[in-house]
PDB file of C-alpha atoms in Angstrom:
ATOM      1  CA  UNK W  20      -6.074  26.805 -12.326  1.00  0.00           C
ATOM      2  CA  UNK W  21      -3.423  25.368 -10.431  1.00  0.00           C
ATOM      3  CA  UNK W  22      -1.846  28.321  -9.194  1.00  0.00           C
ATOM      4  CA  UNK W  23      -5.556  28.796  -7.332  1.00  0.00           C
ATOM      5  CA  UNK W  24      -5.915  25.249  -6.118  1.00  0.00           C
ATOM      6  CA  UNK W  25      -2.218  25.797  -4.788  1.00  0.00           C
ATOM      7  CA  UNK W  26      -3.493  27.840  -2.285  1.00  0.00           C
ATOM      8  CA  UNK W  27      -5.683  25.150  -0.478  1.00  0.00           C
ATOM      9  CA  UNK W  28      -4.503  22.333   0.547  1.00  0.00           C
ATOM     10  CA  UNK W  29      -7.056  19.263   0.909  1.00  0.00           C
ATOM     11  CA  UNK W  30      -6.622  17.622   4.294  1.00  0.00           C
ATOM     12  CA  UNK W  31      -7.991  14.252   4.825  1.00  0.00           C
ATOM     13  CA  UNK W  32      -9.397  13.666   8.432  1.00  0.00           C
ATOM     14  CA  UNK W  33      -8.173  10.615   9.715  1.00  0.00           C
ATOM     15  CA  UNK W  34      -7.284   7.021   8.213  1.00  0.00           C
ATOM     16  CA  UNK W  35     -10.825   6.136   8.769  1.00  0.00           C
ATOM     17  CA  UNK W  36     -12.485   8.735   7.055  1.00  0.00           C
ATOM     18  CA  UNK W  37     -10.186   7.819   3.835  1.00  0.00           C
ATOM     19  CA  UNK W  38     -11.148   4.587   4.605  1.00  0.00           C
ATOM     20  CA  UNK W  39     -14.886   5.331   4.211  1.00  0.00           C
ATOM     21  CA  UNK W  40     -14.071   7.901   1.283  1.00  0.00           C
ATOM     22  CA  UNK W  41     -11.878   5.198  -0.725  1.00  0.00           C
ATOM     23  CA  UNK W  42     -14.464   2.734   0.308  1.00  0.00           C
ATOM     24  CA  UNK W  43     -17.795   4.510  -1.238  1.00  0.00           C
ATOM     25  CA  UNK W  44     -15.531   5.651  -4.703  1.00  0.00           C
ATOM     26  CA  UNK W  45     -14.764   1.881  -5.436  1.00  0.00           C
ATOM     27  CA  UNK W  46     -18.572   1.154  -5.473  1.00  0.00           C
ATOM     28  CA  UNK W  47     -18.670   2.559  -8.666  1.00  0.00           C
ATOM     29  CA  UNK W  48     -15.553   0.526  -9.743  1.00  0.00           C
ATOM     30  CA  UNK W  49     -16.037  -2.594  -8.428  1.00  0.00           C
ATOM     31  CA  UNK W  50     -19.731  -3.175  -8.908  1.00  0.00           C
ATOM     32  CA  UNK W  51     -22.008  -5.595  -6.708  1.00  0.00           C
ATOM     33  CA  UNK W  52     -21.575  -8.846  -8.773  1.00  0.00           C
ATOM     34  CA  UNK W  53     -17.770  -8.882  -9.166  1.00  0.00           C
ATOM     35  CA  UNK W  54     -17.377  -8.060  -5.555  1.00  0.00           C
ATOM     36  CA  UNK W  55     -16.951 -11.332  -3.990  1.00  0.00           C
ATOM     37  CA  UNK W  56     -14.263 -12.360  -6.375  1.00  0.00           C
ATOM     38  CA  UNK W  57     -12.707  -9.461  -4.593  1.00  0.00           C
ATOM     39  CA  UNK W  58     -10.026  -9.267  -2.246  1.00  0.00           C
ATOM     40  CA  UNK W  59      -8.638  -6.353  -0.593  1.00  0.00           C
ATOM     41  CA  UNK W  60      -4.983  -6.272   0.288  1.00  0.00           C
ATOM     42  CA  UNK W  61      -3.495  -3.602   3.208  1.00  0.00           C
ATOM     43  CA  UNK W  62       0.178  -2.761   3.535  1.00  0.00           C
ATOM     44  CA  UNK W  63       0.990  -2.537   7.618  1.00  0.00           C
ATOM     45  CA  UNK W  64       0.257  -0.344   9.460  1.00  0.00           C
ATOM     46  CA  UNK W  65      -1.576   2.642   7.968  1.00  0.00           C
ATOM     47  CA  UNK W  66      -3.033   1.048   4.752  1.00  0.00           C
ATOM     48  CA  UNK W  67      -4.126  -1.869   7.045  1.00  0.00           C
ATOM     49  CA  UNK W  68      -7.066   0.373   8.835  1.00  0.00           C
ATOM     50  CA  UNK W  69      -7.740   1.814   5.551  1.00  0.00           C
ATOM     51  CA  UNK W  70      -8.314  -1.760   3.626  1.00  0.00           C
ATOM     52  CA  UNK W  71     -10.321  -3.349   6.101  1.00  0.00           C
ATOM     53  CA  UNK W  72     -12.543  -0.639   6.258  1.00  0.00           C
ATOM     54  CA  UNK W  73     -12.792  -0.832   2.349  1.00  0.00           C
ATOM     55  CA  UNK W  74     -13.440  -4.461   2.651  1.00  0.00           C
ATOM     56  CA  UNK W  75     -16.193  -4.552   4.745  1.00  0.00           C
ATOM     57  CA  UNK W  76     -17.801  -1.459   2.410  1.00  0.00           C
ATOM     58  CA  UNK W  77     -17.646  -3.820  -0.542  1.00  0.00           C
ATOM     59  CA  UNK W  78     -18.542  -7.258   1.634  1.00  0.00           C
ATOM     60  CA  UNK W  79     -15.050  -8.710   0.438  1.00  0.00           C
ATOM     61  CA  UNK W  80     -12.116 -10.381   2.322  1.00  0.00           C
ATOM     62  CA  UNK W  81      -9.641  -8.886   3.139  1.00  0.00           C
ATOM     63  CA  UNK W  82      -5.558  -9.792   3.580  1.00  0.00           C
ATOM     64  CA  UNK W  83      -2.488  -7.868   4.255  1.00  0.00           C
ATOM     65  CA  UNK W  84       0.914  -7.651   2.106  1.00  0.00           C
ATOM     66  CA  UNK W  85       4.201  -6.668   3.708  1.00  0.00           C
ATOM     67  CA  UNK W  86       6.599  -4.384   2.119  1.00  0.00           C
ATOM     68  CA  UNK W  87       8.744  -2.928   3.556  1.00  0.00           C
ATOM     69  CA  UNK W  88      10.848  -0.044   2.468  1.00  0.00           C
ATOM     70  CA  UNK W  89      14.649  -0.064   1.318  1.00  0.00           C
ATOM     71  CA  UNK W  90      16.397   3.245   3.121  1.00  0.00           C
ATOM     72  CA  UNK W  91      18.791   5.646   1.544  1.00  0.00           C
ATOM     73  CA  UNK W  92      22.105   5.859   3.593  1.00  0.00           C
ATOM     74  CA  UNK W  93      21.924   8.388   6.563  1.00  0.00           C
ATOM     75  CA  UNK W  94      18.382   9.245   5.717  1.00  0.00           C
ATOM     76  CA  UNK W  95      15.740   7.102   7.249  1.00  0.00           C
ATOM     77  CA  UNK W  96      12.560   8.921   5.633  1.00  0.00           C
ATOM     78  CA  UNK W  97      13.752   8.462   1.742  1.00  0.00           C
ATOM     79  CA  UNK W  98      12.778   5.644  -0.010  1.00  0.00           C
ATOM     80  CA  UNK W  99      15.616   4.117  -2.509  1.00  0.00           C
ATOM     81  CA  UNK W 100      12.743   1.035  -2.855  1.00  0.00           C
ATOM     82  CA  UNK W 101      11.123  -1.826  -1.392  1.00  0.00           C
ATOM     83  CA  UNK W 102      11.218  -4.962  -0.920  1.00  0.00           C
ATOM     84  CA  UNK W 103       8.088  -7.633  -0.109  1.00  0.00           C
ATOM     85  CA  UNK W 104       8.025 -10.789   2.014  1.00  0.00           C
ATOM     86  CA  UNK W 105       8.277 -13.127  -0.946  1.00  0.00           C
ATOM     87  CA  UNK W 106      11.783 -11.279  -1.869  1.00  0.00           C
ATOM     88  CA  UNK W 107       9.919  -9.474  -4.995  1.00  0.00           C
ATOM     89  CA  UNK W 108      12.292  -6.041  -4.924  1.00  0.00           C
ATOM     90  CA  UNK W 109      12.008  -2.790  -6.392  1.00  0.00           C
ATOM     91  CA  UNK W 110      14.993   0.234  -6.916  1.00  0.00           C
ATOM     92  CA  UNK W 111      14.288   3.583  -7.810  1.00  0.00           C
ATOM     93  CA  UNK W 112      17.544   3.634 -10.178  1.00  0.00           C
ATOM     94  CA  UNK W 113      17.102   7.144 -10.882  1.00  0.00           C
ATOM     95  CA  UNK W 114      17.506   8.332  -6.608  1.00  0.00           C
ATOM     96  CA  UNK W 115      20.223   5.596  -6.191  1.00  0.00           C
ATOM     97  CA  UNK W 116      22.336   6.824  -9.673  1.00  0.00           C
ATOM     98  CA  UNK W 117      21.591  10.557  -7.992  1.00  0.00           C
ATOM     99  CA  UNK W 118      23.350   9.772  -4.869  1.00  0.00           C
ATOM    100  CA  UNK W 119      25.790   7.184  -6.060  1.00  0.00           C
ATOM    101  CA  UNK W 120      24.684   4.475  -3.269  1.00  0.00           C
ATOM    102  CA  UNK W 121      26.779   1.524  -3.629  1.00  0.00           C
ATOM    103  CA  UNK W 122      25.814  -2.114  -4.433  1.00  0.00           C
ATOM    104  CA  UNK W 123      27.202  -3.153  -1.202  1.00  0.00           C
ATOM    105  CA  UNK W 124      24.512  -0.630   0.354  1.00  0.00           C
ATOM    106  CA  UNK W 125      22.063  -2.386  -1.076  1.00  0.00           C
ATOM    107  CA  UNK W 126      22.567  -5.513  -0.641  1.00  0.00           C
ATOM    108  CA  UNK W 127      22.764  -5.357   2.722  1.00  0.00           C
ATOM    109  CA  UNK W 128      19.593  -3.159   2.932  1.00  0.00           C
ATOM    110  CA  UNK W 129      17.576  -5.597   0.836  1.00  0.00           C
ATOM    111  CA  UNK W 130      18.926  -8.474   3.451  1.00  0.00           C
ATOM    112  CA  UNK W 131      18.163  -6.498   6.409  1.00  0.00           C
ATOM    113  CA  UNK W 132      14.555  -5.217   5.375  1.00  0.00           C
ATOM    114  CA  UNK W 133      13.639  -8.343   4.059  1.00  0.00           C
ATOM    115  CA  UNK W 134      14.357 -10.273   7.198  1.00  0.00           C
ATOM    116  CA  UNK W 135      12.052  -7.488   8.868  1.00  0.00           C
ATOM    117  CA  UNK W 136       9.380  -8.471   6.605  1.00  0.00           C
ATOM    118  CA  UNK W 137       9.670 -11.960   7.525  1.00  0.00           C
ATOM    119  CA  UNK W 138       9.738 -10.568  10.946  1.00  0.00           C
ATOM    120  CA  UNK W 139       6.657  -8.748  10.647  1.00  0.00           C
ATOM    121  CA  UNK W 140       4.808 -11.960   8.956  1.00  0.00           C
ATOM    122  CA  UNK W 141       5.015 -14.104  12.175  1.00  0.00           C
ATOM    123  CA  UNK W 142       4.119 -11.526  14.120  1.00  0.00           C
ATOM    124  CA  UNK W 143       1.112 -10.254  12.090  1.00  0.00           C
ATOM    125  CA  UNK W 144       0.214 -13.717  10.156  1.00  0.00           C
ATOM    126  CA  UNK W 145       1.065 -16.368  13.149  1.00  0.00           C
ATOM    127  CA  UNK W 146       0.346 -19.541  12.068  1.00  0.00           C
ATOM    128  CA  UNK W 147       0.199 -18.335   8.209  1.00  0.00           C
ATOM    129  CA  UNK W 148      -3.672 -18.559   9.009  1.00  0.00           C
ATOM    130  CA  UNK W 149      -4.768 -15.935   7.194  1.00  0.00           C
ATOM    131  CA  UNK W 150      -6.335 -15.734   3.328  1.00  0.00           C
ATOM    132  CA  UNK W 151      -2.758 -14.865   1.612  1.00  0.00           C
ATOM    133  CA  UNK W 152      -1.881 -18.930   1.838  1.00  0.00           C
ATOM    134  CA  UNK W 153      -5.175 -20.117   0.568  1.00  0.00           C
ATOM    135  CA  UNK W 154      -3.952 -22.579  -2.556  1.00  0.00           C
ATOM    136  CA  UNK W 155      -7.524 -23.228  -3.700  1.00  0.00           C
ATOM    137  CA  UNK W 156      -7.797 -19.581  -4.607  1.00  0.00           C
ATOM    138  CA  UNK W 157      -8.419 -19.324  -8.573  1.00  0.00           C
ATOM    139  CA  UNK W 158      -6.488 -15.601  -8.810  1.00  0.00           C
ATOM    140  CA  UNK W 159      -6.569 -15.323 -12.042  1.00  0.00           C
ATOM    141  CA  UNK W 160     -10.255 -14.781 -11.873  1.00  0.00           C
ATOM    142  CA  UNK W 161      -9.512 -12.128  -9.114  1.00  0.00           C
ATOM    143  CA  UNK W 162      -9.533  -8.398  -8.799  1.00  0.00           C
ATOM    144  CA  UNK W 163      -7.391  -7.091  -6.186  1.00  0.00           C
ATOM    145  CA  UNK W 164      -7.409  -4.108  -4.878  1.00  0.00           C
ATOM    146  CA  UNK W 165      -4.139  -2.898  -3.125  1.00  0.00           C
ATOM    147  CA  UNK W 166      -4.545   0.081  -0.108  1.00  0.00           C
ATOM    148  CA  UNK W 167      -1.683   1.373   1.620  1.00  0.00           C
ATOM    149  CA  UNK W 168      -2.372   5.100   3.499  1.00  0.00           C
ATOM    150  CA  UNK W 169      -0.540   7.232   1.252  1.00  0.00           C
ATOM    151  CA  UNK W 170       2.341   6.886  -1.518  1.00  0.00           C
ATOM    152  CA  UNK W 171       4.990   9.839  -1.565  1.00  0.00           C
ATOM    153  CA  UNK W 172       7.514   8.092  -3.525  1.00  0.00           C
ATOM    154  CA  UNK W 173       5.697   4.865  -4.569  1.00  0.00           C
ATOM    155  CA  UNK W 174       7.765   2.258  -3.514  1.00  0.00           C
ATOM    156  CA  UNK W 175       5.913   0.165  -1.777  1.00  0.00           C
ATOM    157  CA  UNK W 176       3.294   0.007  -3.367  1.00  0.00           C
ATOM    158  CA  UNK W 177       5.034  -0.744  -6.599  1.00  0.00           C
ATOM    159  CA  UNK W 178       6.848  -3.676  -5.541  1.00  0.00           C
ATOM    160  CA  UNK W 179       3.071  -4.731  -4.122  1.00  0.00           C
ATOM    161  CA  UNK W 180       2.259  -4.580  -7.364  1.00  0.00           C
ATOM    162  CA  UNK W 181       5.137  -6.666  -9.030  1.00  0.00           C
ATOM    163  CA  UNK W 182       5.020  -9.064  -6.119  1.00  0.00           C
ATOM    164  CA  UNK W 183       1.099  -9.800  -6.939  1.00  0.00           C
ATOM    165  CA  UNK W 184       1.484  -9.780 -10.549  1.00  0.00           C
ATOM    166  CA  UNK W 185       4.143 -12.539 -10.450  1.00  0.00           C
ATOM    167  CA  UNK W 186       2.356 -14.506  -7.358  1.00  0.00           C
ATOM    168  CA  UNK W 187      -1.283 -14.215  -8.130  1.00  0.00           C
ATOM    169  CA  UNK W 188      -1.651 -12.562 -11.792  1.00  0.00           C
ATOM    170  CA  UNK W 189      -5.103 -11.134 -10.741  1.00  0.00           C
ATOM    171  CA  UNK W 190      -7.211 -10.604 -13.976  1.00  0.00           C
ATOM    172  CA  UNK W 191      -7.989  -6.927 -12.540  1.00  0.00           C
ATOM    173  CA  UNK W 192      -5.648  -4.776 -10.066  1.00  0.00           C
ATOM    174  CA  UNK W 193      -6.818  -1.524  -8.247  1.00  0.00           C
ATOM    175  CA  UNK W 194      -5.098   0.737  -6.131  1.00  0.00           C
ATOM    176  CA  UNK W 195      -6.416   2.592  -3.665  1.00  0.00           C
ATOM    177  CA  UNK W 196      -4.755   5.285  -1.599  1.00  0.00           C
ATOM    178  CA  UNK W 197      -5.682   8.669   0.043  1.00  0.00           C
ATOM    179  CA  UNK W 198      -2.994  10.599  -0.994  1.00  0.00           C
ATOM    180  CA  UNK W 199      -0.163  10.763  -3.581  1.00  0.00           C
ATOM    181  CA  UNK W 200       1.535  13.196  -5.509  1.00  0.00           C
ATOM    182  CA  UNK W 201       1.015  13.483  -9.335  1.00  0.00           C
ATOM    183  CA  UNK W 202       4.895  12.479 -10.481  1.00  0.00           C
ATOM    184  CA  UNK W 203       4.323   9.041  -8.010  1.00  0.00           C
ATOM    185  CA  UNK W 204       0.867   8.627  -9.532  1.00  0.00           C
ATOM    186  CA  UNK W 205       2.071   8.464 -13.234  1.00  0.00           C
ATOM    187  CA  UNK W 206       4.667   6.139 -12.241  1.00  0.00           C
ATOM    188  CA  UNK W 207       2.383   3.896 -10.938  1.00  0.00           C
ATOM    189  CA  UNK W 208       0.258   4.073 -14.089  1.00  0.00           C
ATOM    190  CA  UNK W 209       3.283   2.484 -16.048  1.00  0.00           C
ATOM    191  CA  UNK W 210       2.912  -0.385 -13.511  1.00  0.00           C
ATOM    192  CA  UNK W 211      -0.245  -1.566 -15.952  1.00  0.00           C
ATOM    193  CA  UNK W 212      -2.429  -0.952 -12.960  1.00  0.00           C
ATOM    194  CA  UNK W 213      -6.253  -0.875 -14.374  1.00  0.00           C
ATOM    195  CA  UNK W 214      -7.638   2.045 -11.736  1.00  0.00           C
ATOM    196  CA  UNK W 215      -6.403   4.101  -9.021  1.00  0.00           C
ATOM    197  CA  UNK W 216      -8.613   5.305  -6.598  1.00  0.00           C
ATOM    198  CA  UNK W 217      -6.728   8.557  -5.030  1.00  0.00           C
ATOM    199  CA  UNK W 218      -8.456  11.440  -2.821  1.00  0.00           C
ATOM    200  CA  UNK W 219      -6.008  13.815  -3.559  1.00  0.00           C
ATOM    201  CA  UNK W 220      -3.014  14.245  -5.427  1.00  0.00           C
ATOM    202  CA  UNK W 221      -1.528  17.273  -5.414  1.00  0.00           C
ATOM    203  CA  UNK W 222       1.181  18.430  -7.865  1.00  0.00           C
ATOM    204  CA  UNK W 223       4.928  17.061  -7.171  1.00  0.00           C
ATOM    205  CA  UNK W 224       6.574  20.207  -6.357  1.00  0.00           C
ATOM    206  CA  UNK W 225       3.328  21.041  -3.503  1.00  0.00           C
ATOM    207  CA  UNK W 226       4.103  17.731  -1.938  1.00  0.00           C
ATOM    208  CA  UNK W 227       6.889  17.277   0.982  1.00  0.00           C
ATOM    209  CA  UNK W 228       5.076  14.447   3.143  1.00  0.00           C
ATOM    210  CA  UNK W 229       2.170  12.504   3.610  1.00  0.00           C
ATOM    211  CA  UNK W 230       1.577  13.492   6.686  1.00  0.00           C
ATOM    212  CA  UNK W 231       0.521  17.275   5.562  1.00  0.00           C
ATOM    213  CA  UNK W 232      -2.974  16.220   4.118  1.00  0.00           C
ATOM    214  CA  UNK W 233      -3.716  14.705   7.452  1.00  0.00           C
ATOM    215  CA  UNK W 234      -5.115  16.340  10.112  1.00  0.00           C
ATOM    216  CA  UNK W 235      -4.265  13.029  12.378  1.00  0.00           C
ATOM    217  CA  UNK W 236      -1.584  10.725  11.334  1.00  0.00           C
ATOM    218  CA  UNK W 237      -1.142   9.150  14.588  1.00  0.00           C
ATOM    219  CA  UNK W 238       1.069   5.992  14.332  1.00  0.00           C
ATOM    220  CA  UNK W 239      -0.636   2.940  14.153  1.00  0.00           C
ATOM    221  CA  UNK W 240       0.540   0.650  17.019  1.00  0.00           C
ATOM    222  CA  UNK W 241       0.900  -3.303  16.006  1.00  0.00           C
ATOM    223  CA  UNK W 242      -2.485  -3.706  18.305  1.00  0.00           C
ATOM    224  CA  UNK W 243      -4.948  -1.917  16.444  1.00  0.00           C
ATOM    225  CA  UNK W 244      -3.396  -3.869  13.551  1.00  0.00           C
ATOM    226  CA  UNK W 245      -3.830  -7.153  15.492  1.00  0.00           C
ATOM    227  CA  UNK W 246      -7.297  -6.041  16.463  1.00  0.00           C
ATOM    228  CA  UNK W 247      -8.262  -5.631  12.681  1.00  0.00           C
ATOM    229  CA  UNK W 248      -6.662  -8.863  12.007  1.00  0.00           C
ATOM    230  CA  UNK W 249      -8.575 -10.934  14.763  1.00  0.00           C
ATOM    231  CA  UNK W 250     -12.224  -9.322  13.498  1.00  0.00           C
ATOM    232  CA  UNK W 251     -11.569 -10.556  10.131  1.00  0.00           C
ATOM    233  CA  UNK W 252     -10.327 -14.044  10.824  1.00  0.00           C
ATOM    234  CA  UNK W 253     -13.667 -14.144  12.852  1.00  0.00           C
ATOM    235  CA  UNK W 254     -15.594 -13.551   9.405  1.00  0.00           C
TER     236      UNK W 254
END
């Protein structure tokens, strides 16, 4: 069977219409009653169009984590981890044993990305007015449903998921992406995550990018992100 579905390849038509695809799947996850002990949390830029979109199919708020990701010398596009605004970190020992990448490395890539993040934050969450720095919150009593627009090697999204189990310990975490491959989705599975919402995942040795099970994967400029932002402080 997979040697047949090898020959097609799914391709997802935008960011919105995940948005909408993700959104109508979680219906049957998160049902009508639990929904507005919901929150829905984006990672900038792509997942961001993709979680509010999600939100507003559920009627839930929605907030945005940044992580950003930690870069394997002299290759910009490989992931070697990530690191999230509240310094929560995560290394993929296995790629950094692989190509023997020093401490020094990534040290200095964990201090560089992380003051990006913080960067990102005031631009993105001026005035720390939106729902992230609400105290009265009870997040234990929370699910949380994570969206970022596509994991190839899962780093992000796993140190999402360590930085909101140690900040908020939610009593039920989702993730919801378009796209992953299988080898990234398993991994994520031994992150204790109780459902993943994926619209395709293709096997590991099918998969070079995210980008391929697009047919538009424009990059998202930091207005349509600020647009997004302002409609939902309006809420």
């Amino acid at each position: 069977m997979d040697g047949v579905i090898g020959k097609f390849q799914l391709k997802i038509k935008d960011r919105e219409s995940a948005g909408n695809i993700l959104g109508e799947a979680l219906k049957d996850v998160v049902k009508k009653e639990y929904r507005k002990d919901t929150l829905v949390f984006g990672i900038p830029r792509g997942g961001i169009i993709i979680a509010d979109i999600i939100a507003r199919k559920l009627s839930c708020r929605f907030d945005l984590l940044i992580s950003k990701r930690l870069r394997a010398p002299h290759n910009d596009e490989l992931a070697i981890g990530a690191v999230m605004e509240d310094g929560t970190t995560y290394l993929n020992e296995l790629v950094i044993r692989e190509l023997k990448i020093s401490s020094e490395y990534i040290k200095s890539e964990i201090l560089n990305q992380l003051e990006e993040t913080k960067r990102l934050a005031r631009i993105y969450k001026p005035g720390n007015k939106f729902f992230l720095e609400d105290s009265d919150i009870a997040w234990k009593n929370k699910t949380i449903i994570i969206v970022d627009d596509g994991a190839a090697t899962g780093s992000t999204i796993t140190a999402a998921i360590r930085s909101i189990r140690k900040t908020k310990n939610p009593e039920r975490l989702i993730i919801a992406i378009p796209v992953s491959p299988k080898g990234t989705i398993n991994l994520l599975k031994n992150e204790g995550i109780d459902h993943i919402e994926v619209i395709t995942s293709p096997q590991s040795r099918n998969f070079k990018s995210i980008e391929q099970y697009y047919q538009n994967f424009d990059q998202v400029t930091d207005n349509q992100v600020f647009d997004i932002i302002k409609g939902s402080l309006k809420k």
